[in-house]
mmCIF file of C-alpha atoms (C1' of nucleotides) in Angstrom:
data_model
loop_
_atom_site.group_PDB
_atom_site.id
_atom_site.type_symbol
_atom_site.label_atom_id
_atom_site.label_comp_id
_atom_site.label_asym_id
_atom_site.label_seq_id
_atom_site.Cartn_x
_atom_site.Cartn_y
_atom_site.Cartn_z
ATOM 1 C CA UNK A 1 0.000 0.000 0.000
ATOM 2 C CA UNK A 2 1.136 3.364 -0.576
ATOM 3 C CA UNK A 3 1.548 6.544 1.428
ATOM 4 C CA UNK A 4 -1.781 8.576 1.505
ATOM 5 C CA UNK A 5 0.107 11.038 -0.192
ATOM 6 C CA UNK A 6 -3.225 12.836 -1.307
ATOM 7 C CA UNK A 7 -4.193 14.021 2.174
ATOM 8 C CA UNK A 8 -1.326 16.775 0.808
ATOM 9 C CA UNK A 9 -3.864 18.482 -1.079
ATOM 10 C CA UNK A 10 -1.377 20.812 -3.509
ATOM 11 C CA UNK A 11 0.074 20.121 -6.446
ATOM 12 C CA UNK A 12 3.148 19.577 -8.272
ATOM 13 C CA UNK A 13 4.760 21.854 -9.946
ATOM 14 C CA UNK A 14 4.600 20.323 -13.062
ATOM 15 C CA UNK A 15 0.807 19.263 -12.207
ATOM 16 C CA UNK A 16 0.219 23.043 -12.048
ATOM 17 C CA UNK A 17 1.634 23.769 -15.287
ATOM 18 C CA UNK A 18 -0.414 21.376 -17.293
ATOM 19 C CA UNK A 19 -3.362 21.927 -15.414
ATOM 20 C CA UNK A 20 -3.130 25.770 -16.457
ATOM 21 C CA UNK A 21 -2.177 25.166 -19.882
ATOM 22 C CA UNK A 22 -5.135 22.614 -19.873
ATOM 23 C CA UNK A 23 -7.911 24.612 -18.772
ATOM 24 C CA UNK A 24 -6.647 27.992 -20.947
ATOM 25 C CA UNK A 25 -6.961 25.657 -24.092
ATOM 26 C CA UNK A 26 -10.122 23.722 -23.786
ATOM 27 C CA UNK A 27 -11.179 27.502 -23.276
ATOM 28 C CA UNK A 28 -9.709 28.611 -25.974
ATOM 29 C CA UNK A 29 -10.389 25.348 -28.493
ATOM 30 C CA UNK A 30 -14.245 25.712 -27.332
ATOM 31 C CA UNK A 31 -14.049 29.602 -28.052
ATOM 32 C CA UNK A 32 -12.533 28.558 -31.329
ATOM 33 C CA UNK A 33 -15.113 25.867 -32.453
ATOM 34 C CA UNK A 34 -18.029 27.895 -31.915
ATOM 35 C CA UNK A 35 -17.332 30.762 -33.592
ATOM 36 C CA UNK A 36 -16.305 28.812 -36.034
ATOM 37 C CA UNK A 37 -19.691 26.726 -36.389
ATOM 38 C CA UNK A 38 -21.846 30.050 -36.013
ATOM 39 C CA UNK A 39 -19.818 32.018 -39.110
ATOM 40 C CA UNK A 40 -19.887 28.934 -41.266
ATOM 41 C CA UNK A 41 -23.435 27.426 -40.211
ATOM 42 C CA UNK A 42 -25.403 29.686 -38.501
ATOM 43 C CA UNK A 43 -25.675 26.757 -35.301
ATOM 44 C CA UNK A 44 -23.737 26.812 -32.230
ATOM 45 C CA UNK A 45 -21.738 23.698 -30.265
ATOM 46 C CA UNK A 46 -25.431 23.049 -28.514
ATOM 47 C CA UNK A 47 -27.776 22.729 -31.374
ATOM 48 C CA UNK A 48 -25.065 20.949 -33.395
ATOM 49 C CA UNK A 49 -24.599 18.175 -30.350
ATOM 50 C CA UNK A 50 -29.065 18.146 -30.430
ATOM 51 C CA UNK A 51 -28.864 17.716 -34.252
ATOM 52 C CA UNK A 52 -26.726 15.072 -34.405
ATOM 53 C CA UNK A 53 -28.089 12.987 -32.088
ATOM 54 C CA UNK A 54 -30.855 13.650 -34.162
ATOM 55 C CA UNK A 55 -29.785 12.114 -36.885
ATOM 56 C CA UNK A 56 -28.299 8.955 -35.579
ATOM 57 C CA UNK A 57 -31.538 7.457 -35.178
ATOM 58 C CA UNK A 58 -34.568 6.094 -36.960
ATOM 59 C CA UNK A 59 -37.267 8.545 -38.149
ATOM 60 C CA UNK A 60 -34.812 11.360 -36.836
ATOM 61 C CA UNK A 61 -36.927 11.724 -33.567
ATOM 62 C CA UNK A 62 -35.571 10.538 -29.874
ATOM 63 C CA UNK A 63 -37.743 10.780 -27.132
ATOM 64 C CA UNK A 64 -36.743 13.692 -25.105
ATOM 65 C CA UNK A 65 -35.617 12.408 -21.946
ATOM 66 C CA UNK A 66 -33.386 9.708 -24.170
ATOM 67 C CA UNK A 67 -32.350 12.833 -25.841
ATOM 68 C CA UNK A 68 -31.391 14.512 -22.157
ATOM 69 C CA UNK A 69 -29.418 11.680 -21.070
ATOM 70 C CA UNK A 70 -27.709 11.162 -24.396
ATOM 71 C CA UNK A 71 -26.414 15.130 -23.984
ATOM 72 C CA UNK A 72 -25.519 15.050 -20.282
ATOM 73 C CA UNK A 73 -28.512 17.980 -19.882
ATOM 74 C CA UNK A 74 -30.968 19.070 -17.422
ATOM 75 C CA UNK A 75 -34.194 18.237 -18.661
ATOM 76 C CA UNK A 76 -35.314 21.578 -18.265
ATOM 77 C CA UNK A 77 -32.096 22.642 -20.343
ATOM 78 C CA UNK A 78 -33.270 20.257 -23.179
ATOM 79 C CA UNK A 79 -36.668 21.734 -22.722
ATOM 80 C CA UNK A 80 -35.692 25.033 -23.476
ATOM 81 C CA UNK A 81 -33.313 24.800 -26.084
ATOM 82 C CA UNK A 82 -35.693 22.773 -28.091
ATOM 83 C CA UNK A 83 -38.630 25.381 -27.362
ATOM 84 C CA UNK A 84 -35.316 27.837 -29.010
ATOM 85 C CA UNK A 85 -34.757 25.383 -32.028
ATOM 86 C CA UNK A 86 -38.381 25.247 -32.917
ATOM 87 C CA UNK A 87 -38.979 28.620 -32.979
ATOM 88 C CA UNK A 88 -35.817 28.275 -35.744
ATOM 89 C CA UNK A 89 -37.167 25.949 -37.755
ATOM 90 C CA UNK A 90 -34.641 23.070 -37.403
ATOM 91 C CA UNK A 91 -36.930 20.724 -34.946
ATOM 92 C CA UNK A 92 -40.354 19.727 -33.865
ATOM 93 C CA UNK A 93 -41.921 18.752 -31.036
ATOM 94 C CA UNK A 94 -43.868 15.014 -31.675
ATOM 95 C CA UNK A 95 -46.355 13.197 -29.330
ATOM 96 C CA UNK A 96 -45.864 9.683 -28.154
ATOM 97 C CA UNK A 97 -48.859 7.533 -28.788
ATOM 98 C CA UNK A 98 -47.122 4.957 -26.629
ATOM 99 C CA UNK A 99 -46.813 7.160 -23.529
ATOM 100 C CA UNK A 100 -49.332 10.081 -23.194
ATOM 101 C CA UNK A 101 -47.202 11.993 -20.735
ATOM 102 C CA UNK A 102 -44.284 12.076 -23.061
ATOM 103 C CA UNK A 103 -42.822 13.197 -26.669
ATOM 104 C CA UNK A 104 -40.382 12.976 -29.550
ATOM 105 C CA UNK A 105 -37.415 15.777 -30.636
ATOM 106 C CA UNK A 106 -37.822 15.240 -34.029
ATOM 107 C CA UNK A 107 -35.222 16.753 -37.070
ATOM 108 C CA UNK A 108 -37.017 18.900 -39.767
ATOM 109 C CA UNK A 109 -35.842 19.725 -43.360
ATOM 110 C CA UNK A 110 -34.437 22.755 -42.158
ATOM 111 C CA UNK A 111 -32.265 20.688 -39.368
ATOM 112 C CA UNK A 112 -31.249 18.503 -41.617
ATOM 113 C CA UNK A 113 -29.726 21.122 -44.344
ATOM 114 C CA UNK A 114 -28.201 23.004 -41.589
ATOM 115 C CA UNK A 115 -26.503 19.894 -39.845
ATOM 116 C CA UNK A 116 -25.234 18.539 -43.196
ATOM 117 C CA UNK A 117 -23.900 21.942 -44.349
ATOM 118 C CA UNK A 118 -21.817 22.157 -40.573
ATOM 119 C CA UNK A 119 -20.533 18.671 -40.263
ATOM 120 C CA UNK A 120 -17.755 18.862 -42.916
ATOM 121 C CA UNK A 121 -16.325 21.976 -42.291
ATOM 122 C CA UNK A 122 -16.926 21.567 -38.039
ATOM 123 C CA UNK A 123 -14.666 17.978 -38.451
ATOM 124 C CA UNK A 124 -12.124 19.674 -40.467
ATOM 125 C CA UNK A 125 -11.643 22.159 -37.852
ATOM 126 C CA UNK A 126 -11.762 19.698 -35.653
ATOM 127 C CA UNK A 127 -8.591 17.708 -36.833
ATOM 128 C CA UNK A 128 -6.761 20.588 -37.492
ATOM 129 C CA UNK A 129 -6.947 21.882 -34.624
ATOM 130 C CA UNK A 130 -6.522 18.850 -32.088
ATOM 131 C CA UNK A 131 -5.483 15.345 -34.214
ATOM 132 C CA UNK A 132 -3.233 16.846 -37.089
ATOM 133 C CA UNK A 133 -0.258 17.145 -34.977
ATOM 134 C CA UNK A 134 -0.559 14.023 -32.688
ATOM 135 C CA UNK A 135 1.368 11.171 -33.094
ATOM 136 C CA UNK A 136 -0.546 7.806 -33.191
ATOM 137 C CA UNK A 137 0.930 7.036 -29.314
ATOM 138 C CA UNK A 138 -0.296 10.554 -28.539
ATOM 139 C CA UNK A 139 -3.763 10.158 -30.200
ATOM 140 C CA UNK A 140 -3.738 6.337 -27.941
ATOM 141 C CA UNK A 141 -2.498 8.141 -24.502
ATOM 142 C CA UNK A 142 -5.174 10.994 -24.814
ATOM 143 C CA UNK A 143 -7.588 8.235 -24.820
ATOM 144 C CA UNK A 144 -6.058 6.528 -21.724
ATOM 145 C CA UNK A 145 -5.887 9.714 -19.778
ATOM 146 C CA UNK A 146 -9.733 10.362 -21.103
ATOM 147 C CA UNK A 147 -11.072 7.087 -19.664
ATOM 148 C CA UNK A 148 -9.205 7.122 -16.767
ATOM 149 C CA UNK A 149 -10.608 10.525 -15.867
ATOM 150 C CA UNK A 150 -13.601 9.454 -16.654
ATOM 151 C CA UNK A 151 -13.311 6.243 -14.514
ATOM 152 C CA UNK A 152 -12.728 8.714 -11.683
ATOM 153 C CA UNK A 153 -15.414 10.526 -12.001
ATOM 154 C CA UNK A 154 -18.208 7.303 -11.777
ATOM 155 C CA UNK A 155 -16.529 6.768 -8.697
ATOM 156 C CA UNK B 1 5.996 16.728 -48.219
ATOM 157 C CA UNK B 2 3.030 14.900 -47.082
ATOM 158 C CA UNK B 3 -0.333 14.401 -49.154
ATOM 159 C CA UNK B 4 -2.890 16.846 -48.352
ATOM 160 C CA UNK B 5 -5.214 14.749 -46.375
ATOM 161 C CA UNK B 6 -6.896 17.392 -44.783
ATOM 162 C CA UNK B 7 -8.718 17.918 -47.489
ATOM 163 C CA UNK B 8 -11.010 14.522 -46.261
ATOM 164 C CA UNK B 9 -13.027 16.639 -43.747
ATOM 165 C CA UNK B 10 -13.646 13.297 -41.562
ATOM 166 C CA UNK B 11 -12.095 11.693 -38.490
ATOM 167 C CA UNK B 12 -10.851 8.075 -37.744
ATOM 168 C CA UNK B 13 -12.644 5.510 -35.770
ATOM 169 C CA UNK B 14 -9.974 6.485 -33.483
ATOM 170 C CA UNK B 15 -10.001 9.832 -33.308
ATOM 171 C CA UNK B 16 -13.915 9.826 -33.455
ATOM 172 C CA UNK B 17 -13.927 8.161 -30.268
ATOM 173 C CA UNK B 18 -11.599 9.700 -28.244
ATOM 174 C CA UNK B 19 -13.104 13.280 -29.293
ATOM 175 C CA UNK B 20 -16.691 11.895 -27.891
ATOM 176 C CA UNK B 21 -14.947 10.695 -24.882
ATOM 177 C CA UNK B 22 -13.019 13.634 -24.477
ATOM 178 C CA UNK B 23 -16.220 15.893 -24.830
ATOM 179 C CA UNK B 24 -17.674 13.669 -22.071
ATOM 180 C CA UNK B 25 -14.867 13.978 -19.663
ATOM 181 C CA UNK B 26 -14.808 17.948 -20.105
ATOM 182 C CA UNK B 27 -18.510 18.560 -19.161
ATOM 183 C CA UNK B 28 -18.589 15.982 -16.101
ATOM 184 C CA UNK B 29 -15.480 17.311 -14.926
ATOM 185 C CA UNK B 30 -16.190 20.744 -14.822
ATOM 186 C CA UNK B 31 -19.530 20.127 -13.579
ATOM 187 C CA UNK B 32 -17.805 17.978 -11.021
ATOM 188 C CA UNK B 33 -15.009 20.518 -10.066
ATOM 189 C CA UNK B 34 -18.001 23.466 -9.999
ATOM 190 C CA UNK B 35 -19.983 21.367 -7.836
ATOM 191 C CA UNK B 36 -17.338 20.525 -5.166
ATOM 192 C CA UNK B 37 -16.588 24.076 -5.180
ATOM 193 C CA UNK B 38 -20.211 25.062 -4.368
ATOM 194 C CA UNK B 39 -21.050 23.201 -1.807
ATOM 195 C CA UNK B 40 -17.749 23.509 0.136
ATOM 196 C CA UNK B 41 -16.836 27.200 -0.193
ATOM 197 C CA UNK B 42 -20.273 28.932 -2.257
ATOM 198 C CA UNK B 43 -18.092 30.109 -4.616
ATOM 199 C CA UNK B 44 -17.980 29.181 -8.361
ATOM 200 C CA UNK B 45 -15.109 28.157 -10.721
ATOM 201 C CA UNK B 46 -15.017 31.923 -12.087
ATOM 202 C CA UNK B 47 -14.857 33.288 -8.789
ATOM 203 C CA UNK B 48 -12.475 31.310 -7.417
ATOM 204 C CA UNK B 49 -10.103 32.193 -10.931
ATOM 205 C CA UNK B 50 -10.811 35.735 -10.507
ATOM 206 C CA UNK B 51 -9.422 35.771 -6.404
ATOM 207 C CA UNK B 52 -6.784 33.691 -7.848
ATOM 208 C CA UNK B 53 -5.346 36.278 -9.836
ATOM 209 C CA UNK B 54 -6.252 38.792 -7.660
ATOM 210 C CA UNK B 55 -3.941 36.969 -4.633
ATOM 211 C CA UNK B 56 -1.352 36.094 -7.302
ATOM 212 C CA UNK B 57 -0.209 40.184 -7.031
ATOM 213 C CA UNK B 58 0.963 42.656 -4.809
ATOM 214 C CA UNK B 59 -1.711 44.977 -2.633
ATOM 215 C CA UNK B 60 -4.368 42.125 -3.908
ATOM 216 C CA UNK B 61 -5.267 44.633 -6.455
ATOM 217 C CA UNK B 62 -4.768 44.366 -10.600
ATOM 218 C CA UNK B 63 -5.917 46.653 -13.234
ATOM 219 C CA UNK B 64 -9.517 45.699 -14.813
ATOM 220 C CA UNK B 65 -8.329 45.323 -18.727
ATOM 221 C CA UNK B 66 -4.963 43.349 -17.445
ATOM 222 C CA UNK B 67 -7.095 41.047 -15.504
ATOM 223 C CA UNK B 68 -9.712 40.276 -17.965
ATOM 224 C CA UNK B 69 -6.291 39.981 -20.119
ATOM 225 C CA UNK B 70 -5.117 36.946 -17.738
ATOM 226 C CA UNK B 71 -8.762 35.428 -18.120
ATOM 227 C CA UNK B 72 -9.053 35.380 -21.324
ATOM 228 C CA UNK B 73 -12.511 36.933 -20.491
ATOM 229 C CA UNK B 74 -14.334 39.427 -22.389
ATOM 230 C CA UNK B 75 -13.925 43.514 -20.849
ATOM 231 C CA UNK B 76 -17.629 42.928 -20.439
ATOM 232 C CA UNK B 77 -18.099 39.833 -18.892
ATOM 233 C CA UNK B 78 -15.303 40.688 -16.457
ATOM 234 C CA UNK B 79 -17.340 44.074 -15.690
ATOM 235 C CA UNK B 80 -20.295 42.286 -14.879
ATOM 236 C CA UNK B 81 -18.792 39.530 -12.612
ATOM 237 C CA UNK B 82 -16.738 42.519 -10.546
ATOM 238 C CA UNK B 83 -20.658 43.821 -10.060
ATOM 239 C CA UNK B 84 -21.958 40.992 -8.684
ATOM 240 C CA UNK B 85 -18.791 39.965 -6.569
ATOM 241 C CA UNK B 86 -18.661 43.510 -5.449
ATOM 242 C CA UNK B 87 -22.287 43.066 -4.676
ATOM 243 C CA UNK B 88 -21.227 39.688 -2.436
ATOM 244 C CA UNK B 89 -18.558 41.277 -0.514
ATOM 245 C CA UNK B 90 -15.306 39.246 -2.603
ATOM 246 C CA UNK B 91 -13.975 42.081 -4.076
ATOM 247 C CA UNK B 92 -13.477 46.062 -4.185
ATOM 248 C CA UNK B 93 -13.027 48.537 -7.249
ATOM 249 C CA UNK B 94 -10.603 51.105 -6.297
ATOM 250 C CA UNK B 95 -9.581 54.238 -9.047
ATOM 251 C CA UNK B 96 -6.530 54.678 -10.322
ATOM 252 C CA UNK B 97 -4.361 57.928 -9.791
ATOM 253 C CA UNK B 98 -2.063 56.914 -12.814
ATOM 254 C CA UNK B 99 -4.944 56.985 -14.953
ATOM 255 C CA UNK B 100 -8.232 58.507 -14.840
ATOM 256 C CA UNK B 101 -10.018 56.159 -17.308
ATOM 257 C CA UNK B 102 -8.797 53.062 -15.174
ATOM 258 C CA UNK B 103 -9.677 51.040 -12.316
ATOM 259 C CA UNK B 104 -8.548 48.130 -10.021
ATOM 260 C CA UNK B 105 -10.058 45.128 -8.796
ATOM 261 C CA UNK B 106 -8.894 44.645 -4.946
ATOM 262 C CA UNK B 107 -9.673 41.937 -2.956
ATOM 263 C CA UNK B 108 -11.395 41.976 0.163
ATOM 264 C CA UNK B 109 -10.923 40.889 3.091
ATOM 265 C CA UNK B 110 -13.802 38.420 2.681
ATOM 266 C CA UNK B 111 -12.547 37.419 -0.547
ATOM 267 C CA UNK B 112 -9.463 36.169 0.968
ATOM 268 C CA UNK B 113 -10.912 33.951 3.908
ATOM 269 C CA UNK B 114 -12.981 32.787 0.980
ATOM 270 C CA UNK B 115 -10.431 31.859 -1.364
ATOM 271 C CA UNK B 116 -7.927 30.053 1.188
ATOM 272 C CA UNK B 117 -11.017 27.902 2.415
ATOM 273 C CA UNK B 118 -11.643 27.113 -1.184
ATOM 274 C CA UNK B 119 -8.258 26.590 -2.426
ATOM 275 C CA UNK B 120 -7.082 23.279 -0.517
ATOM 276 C CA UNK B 121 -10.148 21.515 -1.078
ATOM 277 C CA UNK B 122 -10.610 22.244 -4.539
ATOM 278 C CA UNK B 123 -6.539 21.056 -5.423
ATOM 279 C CA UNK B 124 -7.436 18.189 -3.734
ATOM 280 C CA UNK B 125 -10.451 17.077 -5.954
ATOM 281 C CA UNK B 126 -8.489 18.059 -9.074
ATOM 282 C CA UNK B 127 -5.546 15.794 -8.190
ATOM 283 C CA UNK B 128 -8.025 13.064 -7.058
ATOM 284 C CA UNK B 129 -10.280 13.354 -10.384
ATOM 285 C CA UNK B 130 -7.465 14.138 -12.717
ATOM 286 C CA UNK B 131 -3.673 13.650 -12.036
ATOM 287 C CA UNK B 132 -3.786 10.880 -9.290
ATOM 288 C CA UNK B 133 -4.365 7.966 -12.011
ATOM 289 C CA UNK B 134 -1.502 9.351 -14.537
ATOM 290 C CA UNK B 135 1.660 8.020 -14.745
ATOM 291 C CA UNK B 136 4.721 10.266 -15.075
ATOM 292 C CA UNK B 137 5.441 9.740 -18.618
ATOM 293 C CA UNK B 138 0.563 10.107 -19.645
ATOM 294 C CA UNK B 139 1.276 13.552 -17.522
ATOM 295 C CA UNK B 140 3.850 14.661 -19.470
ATOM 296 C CA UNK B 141 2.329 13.640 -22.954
ATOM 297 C CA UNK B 142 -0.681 15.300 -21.661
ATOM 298 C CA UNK B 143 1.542 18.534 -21.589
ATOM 299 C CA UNK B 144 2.640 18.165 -25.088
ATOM 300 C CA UNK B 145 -0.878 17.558 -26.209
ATOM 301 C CA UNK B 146 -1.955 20.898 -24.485
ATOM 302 C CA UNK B 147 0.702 22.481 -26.116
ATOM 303 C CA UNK B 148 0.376 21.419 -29.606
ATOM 304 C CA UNK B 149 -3.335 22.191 -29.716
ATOM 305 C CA UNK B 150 -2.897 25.788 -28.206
ATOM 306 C CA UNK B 151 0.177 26.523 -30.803
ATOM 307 C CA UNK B 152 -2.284 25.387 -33.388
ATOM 308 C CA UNK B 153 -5.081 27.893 -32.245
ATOM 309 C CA UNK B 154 -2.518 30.603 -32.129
ATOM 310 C CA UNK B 155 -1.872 30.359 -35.911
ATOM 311 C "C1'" DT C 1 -9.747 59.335 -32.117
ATOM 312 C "C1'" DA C 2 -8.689 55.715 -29.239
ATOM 313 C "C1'" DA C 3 -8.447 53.243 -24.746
ATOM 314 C "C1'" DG C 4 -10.560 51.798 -20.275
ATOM 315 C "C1'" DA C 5 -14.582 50.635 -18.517
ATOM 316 C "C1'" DT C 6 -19.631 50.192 -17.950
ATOM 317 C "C1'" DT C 7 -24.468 49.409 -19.316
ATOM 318 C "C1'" DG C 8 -28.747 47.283 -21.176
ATOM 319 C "C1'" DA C 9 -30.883 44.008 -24.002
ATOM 320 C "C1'" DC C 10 -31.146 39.416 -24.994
ATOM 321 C "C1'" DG C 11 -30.209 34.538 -25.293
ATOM 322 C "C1'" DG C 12 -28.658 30.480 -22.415
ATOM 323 C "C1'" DC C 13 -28.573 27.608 -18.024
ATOM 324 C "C1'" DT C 14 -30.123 26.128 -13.244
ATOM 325 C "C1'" DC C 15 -33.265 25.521 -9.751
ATOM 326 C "C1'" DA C 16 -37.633 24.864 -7.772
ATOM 327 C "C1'" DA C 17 -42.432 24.664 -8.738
ATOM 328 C "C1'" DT C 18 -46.011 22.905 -11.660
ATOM 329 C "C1'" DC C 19 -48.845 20.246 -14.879
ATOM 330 C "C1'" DT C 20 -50.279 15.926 -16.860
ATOM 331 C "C1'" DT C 21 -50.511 11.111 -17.334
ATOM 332 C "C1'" DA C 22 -48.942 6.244 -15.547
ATOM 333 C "C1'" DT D 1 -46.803 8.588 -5.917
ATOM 334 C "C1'" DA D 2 -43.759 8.830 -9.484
ATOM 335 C "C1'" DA D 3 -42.220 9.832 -14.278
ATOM 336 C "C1'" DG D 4 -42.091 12.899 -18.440
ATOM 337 C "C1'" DA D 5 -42.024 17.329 -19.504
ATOM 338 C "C1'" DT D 6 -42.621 22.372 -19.150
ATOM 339 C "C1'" DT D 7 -42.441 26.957 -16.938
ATOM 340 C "C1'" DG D 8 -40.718 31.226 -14.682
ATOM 341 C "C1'" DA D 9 -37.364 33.530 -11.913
ATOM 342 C "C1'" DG D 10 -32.851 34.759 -11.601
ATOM 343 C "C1'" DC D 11 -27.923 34.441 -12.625
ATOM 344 C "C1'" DC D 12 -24.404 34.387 -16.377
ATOM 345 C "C1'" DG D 13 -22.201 35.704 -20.931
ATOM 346 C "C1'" DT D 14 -22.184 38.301 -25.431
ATOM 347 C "C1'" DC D 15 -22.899 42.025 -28.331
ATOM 348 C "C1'" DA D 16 -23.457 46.705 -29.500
ATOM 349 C "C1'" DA D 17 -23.861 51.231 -27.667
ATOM 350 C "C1'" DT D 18 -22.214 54.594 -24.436
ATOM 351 C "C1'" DC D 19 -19.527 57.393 -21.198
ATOM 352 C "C1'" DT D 20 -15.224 59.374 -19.699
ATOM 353 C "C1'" DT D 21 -10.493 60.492 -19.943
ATOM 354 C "C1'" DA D 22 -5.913 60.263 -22.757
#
DNA sequence: TAAGATTGACGGCTCAATCTTA
DNA sequence: TAAGATTGAGCCGTCAATCTTA
């Protein structure tokens, strides 16, 4: 067994650093993709992460609380935006025959164009900006660190 | 020189995958590290970064446009935050003689007690939800990572 | 004219309360 | 009673407009 060596709550030095340098760039990467989706498309991160759950799925509707759990969101989050993205055009709001108290997110036309005019250009921003440089055994670490983290987090 | 692949706007299995994951981790971790902070010291993650800076410098005091600099925040959104800190008791504008257009953010008294409650605790969770599980050699790839992706957004 | 800073309007998110159906 | 979903209040962030001093 090891020394409880976390009841020393600080840092390392070098934990410090990356932890800096980590938190000013997913700041700056999200900063980055979003404008870039909203010049090129018109959507931002949120309605593009809706939209493509969207279309993953039969019929392009997901019953909303799926839909919730699928995002990470409050339902009252998921509520809201969608009451936002109807009033845009690019969903509707179905009712379950199965289960009068609830209902289906379902893509429109409009969603559909919009999502299939962003994808391209959001992956290619995407790769340039986080996967073009890595090395494979960077690319295979990130995903360590990412489910170990993760892991962590369930606990 | 290599073929121009990023012309092929897609990702890899790979890279697909640890992007999702990676999305994942970011939003339960920072709801995660806002939580913790919260409940144990009612402050939030952008309070607790603004008293950081603020006990980072002499007098506790920096000027506005330098801190919201150091943020990476927008002028505005830094304004606002001061108002309702201010408002709370963290923090203190103060003029500055130099210049008449300028002012400080100080920080209080209260701000302090706050922050040094806060501080332990929340280094604690970070190391325990984030650097705990990495080896020397993931920590130091995940430094290289973070550095590649913020040169890339600087260009 | 420009720089430092603030303001108000508006969209987005959280929380607690509410409504409807199971 | 509980589950699916919505609503409204209030805080937060962005954008454009504004105010003051350099």
């Amino acid at each position: 067994m090891v020394l409880m060596n976390s009841d020393e709550p600080w840092l390392t030095q070098t934990q410090q650093q990356v932890w800096r340098r980590w938190l000013l760039m997913n700041d700056r990467l999200t900063a980055a993709l979003s404008r870039d989706m909203q010049r090129g498309s018109d959507l931002s991160l949120q309605d593009f992460g809706v939209l493509v759950h969207l279309t993953d799925v039969p019929d392009g509707r997901v019953r909303i609380a799926e839909l919730a759990i699928a995002l990470n969101w409050e339902r009252s989050r998921l509520s809201h935006h969608i009451t936002r993205m109807e009033r845009r055009g690019l969903v509707r709001r179905e009712e379950c025959s199965q289960d009068g108290r609830g209902a289906f997110a379902a893509i429109t036309t409009t969603g559909r164009t919009a999502i299939e005019g962003a994808a391209p250009s959001h992956a290619c921003t995407v790769r340039r900006l986080v996967f073009d440089d890595l090395t494979d055994e960077e690319l295979q670490t990130l995903g360590v660190i990412t489910d170990k983290v993760l892991a962590r987090l369930e606990t």
